[in-house]
CSV table of C-alpha atoms and ligand atoms in Angstrom, one decimal:
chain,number,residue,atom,x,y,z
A,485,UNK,CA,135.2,49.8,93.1
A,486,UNK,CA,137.8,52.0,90.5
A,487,UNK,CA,141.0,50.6,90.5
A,488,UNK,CA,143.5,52.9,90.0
A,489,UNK,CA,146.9,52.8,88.8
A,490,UNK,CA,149.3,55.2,89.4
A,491,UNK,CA,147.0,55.9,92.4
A,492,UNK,CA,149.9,57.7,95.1
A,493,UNK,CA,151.4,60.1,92.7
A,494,UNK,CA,150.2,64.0,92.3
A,495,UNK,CA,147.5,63.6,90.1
A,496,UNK,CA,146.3,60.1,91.1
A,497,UNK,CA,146.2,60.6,94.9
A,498,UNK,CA,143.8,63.9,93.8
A,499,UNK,CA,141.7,61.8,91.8
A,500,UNK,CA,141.8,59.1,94.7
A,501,UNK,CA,140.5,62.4,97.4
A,502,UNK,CA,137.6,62.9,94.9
A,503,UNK,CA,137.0,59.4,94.1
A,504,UNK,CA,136.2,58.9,98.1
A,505,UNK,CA,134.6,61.5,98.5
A,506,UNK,CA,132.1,60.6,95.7
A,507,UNK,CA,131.5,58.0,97.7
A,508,UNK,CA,133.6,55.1,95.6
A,509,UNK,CA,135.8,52.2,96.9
A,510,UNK,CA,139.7,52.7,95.7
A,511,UNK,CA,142.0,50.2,95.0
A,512,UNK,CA,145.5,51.7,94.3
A,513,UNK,CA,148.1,49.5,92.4
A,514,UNK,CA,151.2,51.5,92.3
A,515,UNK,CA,155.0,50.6,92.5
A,516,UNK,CA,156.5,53.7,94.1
A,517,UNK,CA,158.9,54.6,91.6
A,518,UNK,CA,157.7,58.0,91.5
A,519,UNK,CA,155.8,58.7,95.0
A,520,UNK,CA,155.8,57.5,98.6
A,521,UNK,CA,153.2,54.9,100.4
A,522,UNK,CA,152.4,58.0,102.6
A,523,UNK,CA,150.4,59.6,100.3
A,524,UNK,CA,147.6,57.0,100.6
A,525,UNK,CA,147.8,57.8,104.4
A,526,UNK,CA,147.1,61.1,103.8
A,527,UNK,CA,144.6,60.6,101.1
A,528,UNK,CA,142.6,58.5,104.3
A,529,UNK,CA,143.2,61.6,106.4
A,530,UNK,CA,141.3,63.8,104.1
A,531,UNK,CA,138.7,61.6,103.0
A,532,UNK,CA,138.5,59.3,106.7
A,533,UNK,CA,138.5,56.0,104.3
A,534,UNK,CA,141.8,54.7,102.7
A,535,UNK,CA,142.1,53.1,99.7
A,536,UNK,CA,142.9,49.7,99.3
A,537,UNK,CA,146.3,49.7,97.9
A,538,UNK,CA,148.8,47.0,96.4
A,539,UNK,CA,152.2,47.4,95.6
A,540,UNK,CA,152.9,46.1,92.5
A,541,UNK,CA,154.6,47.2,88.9
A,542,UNK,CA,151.8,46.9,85.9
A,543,UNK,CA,154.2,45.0,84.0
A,544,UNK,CA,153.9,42.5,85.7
A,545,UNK,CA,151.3,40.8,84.6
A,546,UNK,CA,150.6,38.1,86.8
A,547,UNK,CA,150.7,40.3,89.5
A,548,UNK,CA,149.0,42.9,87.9
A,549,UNK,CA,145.5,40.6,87.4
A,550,UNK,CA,145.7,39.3,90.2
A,551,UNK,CA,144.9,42.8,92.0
A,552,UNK,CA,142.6,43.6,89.6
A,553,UNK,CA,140.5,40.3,90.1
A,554,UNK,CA,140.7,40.4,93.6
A,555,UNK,CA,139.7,44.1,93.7
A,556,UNK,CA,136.4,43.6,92.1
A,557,UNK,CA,136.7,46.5,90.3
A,558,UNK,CA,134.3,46.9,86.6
A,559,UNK,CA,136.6,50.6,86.0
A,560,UNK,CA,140.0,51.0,85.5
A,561,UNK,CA,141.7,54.4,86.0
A,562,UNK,CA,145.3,54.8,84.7
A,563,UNK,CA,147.8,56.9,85.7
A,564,UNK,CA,150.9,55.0,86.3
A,565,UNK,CA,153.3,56.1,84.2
A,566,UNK,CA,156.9,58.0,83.5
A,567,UNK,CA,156.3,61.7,82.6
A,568,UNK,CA,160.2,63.3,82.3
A,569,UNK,CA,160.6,64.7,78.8
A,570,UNK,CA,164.2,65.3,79.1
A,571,UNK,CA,164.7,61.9,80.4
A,572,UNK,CA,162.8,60.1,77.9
A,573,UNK,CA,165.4,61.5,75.4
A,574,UNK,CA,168.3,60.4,77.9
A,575,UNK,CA,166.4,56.9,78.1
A,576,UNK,CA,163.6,56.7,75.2
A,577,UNK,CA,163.2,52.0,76.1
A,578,UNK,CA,162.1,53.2,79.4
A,579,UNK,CA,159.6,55.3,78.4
A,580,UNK,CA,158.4,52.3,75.8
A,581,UNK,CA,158.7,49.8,78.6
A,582,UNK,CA,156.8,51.4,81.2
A,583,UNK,CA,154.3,53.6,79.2
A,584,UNK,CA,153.4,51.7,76.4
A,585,UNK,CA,154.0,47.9,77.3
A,586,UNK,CA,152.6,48.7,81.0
A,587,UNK,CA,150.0,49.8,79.6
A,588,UNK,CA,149.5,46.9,77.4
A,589,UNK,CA,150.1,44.7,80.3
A,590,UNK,CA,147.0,46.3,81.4
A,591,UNK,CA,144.6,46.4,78.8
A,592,UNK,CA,145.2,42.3,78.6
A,593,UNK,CA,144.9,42.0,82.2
A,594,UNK,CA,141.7,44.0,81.8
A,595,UNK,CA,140.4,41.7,78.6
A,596,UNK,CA,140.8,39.1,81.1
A,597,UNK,CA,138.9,39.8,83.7
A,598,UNK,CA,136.5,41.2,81.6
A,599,UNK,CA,136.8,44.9,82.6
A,600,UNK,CA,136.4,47.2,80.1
A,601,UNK,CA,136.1,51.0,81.2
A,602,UNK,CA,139.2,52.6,80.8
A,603,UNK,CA,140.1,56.3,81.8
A,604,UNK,CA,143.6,57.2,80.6
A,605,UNK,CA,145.9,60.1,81.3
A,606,UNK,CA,147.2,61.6,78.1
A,607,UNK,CA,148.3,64.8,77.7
A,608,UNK,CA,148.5,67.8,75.4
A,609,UNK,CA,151.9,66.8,74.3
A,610,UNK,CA,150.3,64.9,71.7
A,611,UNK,CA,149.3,68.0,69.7
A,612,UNK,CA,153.0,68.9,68.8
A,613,UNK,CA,153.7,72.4,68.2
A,614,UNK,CA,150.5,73.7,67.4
A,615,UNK,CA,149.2,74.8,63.9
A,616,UNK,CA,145.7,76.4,65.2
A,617,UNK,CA,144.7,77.7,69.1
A,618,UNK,CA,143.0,77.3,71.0
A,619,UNK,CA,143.8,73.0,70.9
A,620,UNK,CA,140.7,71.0,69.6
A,621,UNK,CA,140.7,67.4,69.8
A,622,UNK,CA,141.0,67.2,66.2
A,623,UNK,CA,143.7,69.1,65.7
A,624,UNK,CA,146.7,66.9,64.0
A,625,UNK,CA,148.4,64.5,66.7
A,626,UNK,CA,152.5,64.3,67.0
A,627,UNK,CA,155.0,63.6,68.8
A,628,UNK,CA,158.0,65.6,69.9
A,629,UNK,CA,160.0,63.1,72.3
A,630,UNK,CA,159.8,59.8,73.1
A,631,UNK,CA,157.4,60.2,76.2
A,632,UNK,CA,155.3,62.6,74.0
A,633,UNK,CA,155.2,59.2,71.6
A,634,UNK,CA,154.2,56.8,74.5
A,635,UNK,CA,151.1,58.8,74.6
A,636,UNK,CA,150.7,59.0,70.7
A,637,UNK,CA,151.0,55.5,70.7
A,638,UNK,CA,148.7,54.6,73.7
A,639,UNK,CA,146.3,56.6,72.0
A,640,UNK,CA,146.5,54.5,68.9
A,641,UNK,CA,146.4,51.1,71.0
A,642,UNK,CA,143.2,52.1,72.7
A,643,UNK,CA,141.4,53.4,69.2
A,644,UNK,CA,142.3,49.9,67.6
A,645,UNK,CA,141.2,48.6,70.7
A,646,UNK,CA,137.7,50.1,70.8
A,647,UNK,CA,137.4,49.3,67.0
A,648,UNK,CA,138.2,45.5,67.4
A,649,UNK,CA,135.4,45.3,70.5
A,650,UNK,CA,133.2,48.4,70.8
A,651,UNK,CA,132.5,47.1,74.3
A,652,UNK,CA,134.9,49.1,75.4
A,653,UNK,CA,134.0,52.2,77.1
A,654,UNK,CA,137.3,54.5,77.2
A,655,UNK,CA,138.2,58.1,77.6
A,656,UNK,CA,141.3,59.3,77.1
A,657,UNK,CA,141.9,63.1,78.9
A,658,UNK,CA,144.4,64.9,77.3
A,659,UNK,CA,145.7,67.4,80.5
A,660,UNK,CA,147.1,70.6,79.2
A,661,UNK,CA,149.3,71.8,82.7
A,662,UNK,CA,148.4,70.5,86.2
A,663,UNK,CA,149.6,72.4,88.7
A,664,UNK,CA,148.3,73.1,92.7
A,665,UNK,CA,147.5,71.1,95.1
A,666,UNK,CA,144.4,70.0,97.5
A,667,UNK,CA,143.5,72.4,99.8
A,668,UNK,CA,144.2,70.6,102.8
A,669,UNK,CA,147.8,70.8,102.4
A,670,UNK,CA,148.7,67.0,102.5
A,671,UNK,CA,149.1,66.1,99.2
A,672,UNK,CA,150.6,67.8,96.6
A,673,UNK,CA,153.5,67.4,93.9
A,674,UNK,CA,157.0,66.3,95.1
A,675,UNK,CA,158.8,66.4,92.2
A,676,UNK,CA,162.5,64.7,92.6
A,677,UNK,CA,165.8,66.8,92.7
A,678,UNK,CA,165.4,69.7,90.3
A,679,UNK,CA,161.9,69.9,89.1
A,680,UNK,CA,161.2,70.9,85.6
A,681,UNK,CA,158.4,72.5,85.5
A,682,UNK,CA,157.4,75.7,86.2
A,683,UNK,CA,155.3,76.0,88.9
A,684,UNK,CA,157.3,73.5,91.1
A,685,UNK,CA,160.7,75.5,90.4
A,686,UNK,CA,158.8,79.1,91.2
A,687,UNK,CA,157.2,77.9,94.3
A,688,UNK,CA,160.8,77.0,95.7
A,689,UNK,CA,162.3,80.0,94.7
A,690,UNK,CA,159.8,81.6,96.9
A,691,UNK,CA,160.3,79.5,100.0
A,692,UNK,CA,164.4,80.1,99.5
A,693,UNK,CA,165.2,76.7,98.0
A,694,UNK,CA,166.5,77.9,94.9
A,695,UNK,CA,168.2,81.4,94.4
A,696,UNK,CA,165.9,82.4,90.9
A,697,UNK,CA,163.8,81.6,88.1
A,698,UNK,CA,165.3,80.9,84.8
A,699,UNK,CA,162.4,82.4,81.9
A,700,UNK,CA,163.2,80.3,79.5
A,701,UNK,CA,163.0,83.0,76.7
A,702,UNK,CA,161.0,86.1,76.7
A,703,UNK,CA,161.7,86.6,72.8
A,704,UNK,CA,158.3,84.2,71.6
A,705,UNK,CA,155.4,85.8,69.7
A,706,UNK,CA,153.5,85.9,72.7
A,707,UNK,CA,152.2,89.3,74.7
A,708,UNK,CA,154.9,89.8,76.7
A,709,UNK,CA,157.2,87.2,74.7
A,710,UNK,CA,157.3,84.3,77.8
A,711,UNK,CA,155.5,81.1,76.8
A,712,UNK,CA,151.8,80.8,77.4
A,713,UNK,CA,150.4,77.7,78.9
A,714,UNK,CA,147.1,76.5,80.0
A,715,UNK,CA,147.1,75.6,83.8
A,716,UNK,CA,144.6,74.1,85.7
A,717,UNK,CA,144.5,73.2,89.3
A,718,UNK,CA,144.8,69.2,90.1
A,719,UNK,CA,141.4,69.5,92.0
A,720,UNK,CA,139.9,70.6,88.9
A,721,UNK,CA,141.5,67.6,86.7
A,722,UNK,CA,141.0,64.9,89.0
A,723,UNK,CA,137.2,66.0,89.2
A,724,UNK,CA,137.4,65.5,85.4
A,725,UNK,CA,138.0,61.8,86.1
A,726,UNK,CA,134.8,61.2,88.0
A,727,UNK,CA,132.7,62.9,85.3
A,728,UNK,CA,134.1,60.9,82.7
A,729,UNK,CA,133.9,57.4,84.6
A,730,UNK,CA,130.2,59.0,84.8
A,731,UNK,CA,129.5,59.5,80.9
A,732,UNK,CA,131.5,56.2,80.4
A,733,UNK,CA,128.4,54.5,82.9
A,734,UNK,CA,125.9,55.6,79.5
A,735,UNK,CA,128.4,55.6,76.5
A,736,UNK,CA,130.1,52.7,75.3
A,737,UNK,CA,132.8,54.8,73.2
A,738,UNK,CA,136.5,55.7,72.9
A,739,UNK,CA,136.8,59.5,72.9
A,740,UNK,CA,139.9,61.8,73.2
A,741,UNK,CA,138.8,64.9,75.5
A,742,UNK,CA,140.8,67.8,77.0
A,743,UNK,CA,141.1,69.1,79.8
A,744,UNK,CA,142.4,72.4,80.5
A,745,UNK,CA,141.0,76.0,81.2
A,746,UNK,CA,141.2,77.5,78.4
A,747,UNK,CA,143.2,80.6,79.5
A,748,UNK,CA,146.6,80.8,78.9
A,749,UNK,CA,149.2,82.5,80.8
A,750,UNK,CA,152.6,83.7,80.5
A,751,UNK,CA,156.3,82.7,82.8
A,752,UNK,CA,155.8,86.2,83.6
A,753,UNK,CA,151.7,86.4,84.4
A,754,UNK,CA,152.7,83.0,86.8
A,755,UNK,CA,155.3,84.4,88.4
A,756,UNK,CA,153.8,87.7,89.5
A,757,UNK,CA,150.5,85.5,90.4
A,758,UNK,CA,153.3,83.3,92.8
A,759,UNK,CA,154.7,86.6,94.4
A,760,UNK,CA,151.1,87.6,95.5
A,761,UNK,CA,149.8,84.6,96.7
A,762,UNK,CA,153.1,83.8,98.6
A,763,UNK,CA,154.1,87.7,99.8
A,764,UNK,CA,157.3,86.3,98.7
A,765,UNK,CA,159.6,87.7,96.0
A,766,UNK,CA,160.7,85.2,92.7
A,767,UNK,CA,164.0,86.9,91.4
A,768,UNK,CA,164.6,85.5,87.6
A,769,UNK,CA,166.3,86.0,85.3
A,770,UNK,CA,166.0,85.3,81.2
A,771,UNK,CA,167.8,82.5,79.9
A,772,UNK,CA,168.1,81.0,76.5
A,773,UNK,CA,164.6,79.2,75.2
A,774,UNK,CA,164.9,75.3,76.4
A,775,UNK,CA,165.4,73.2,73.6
A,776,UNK,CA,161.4,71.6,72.4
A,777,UNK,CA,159.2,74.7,74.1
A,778,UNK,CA,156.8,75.7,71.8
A,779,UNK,CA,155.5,79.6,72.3
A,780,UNK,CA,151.9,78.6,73.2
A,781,UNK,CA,149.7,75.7,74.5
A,782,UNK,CA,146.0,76.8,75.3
A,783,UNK,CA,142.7,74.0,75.3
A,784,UNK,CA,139.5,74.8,73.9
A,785,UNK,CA,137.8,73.1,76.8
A,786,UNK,CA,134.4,72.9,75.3
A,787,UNK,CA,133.8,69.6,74.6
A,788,UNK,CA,134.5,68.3,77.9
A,789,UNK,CA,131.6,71.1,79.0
A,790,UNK,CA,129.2,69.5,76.1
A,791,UNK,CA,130.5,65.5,77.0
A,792,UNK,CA,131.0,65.5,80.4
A,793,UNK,CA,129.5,68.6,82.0
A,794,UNK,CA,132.7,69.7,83.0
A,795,UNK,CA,134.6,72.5,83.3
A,796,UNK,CA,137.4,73.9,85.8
A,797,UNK,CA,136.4,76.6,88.5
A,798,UNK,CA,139.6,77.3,90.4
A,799,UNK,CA,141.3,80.4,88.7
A,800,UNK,CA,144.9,81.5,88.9
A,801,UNK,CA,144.9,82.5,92.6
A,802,UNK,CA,143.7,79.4,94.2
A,803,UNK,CA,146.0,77.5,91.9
A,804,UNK,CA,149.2,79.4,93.5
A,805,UNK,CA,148.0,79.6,97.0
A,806,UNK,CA,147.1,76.4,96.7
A,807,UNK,CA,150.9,75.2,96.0
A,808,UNK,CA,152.1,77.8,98.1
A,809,UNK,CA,150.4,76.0,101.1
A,810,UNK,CA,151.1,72.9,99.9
A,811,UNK,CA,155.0,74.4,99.1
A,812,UNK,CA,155.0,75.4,103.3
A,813,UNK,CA,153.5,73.0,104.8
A,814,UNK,CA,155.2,69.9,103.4
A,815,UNK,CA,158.8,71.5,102.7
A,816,UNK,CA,158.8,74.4,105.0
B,1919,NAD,P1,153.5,60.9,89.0
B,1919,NAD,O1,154.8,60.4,88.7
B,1919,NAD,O2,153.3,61.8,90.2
B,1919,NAD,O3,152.5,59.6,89.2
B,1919,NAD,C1,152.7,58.4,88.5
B,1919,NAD,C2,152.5,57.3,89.5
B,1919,NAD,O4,152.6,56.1,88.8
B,1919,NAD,C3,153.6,57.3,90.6
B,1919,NAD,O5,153.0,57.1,91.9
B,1919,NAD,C4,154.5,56.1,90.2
B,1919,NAD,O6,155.1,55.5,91.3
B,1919,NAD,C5,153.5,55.2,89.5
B,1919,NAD,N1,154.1,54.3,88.5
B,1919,NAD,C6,155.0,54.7,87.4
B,1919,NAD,N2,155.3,53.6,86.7
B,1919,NAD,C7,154.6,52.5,87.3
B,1919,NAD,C8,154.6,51.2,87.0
B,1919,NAD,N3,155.3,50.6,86.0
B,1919,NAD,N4,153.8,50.4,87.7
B,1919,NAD,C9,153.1,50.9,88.8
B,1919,NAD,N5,153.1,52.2,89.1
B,1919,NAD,C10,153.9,53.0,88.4
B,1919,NAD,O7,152.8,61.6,87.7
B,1919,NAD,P2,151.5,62.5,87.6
B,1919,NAD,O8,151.9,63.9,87.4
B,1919,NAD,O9,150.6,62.1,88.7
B,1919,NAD,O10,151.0,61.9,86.2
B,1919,NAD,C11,150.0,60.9,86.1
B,1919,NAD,C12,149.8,60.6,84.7
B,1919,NAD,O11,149.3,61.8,84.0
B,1919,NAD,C13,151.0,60.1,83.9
B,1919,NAD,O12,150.6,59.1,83.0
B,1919,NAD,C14,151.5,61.3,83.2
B,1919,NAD,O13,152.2,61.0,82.0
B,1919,NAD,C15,150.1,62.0,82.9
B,1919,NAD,N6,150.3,63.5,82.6
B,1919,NAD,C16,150.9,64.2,83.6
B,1919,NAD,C17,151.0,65.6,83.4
B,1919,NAD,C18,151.7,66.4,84.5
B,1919,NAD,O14,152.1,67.6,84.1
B,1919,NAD,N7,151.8,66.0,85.7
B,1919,NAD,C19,150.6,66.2,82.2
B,1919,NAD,C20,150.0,65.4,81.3
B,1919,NAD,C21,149.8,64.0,81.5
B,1920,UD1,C1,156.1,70.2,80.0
B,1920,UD1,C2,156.5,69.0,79.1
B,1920,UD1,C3,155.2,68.4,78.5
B,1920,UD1,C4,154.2,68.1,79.6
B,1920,UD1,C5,153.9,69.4,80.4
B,1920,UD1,C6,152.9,69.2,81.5
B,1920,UD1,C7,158.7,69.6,78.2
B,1920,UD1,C8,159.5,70.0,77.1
B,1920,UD1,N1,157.4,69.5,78.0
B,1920,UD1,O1,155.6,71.2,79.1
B,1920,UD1,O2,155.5,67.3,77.8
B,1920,UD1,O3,153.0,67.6,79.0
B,1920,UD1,O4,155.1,69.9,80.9
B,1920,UD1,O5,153.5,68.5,82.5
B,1920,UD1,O6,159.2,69.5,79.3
B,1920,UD1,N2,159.7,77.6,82.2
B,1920,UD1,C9,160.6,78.5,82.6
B,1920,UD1,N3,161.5,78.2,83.6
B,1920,UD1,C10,161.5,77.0,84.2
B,1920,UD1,C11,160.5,76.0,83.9
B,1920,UD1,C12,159.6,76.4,82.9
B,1920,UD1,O7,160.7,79.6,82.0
B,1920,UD1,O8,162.3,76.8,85.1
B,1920,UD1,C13,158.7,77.9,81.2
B,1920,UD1,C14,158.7,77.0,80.0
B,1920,UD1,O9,159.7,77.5,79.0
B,1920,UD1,C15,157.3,77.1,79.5
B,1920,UD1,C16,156.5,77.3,80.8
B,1920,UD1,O10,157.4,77.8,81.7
B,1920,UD1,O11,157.1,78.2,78.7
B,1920,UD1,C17,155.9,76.0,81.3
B,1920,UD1,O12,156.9,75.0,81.4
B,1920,UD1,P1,156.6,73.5,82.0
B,1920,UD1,O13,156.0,73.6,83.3
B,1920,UD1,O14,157.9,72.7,81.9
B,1920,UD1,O15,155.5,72.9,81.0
B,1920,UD1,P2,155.4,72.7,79.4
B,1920,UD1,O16,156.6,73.4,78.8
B,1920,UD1,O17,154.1,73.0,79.0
């Protein structure tokens, strides 16, 4: 049994698909505060077995070990989180309460049930504006916004952790871009009102939603001066979870590991990928750069290869036609 928080949002219910279909009993604790109960319907409808799921805010801590108790579970995974950067500047205690205390909620709810395998969504934010690429795990860790700092300081919490009681078995994934959906076409990423990042915003455009593209700059040392990210489809990422609850089975360790693709790509490179997936056209047009991009963001994926025997498969076309079905099907 993994019990999973965070369980019925986009990267959760894809880990949750893979989970089941690995052939492992979910328990979802999530409060809805970003995602709908339906998702774990649709999760079932994929995999033919639904997770367990309780409704429930990790901060609450009473509440929280309770589930876990009940659920039997010896692995936590935890996704449950706020992720806006913009509105972690607009409301930086939020981002403390619900990242970093929620998450220390959890960890003493864990201590006390004795459960101590944790895998923990971090993200590539915590590399700052990078000094080196491609990102290694030991490049130099900061923090430019208060959610980027949740992380940073998550991070800290479970290396102190892990150095009190090397019991612990943790991983922490550091996701460079997620972006896709599962190829079925029920679950997917729903971002609410305006969505902020790329691939979300393009895939409207195409389906009419939205009239064009802002390129946030197309003056950045970069080939065709657009910013560069590393993307990698959510199918790819949430099989990263299994394989690291896998190495976590042998290893009693805490390790930081990316996950990404190592390939970068431009606004530019996505949006023409988009068009040609979709047959639709994405009009844009270039706009001021947003305040807090940096020019490039690329992993160098190879310890997850050498650690966990991982690496993503899906290239550039799956990961648009992949949204594009999800984009149709769900918000036509
Ligand atoms: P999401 O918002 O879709 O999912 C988060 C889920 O956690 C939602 O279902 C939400 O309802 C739930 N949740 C939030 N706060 C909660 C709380 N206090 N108690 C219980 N449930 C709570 O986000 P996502 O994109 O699936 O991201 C999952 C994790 O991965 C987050 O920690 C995020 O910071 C991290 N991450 C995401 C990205 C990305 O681009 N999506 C990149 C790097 C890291
Ligand atoms: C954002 C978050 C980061 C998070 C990451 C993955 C910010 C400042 N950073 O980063 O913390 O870890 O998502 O979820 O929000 N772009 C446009 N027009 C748009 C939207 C985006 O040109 O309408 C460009 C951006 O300038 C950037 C690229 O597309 O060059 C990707 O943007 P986005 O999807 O927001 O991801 P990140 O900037 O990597």
């Amino acid at each position: 049994m993994i019990f999973v928080t965070g369980g019925a949002g986009y990267i959760g219910s894809h880990a949750c698909v893979e989970l089941i279909n690995a052939g492992l009993d979910v328990t979802v604790f999530d409060n809805f505060c970003n995602s709908q109960p339906d998702v774990l319907t649709r999760v079932a409808r994929i995999t033919g077995k639904a997770p367990t799921l309780v409704q429930g805010d990790i901060r609450d801590s009473a509440a929280l070990e309770a589930a876990l108790r009940a659920s039997g579970a010896r692995a936590v995974i935890h996704f449950a989180g706020l992720k806006a950067v913009g509105e972690s500047v607009q409301n930086p205690l939020a981002y403390y309460d619900n990242n970093v205390l929620g998450t220390l909620r959890l960890l003493q709810a864990m201590t006390k049930c004795d459960v101590k395998t944790l895998v923990f969504s971090s993200s590539a934010t915590v590399y700052g504006d990078p000094q080196r690429l491609p990102l290694t795990e030991d490049h130099p860790l900061s923090a430019t916004n208060p959610y980027g700092q949740s992380k940073l300081v998550i991070e800290e919490m479970l290396r102190d952790l892990h150095r009190s009681d090397p019991a612990w078995r943790i991983s922490i994934l550091r996701y460079f871009n997620p972006v896709g959906a599962h190829t079925s076409g029920l679950i997917g990423e729903d971002p609410q009102g305006t969505p902020n990042n790329l691939l979300p915003y393009v895939a409207q455009v195409a389906a009419g939603r939205r009239a064009f593209l802002n390129v946030w700059g197309n003056d950045y040392d970069t080939p065709d001066g657009t910013g560069v990210r590393d993307y990698i489809h959510v199918v790819d990422l949430a099989l990263g979870h299994l394989k690291a609850l896998q190495r976590l089975a042998l290893h009693a360790e805490c390790r930081a590991i990316n996950l990404g693709t190592g390939v970068g790509y431009s606004v530019l490179g996505m949006l023409r990928a988009f068009e040609q997936a979709s047959g639709k056209p994405v009009p844009y047009q270039v706009a001021p750069r947003r305040a807090g991009d940096i020019a490039a963001c690329y992993a160098d994926p190879s310890l997850a290869l050498s650690l966990l025997g991982w690496r993503a498969e899906r290239d550039l076309t799956a990961m648009c036609t992949d949204a594009w079905r999800w984009q149709s099907s769900e918000k036509g």
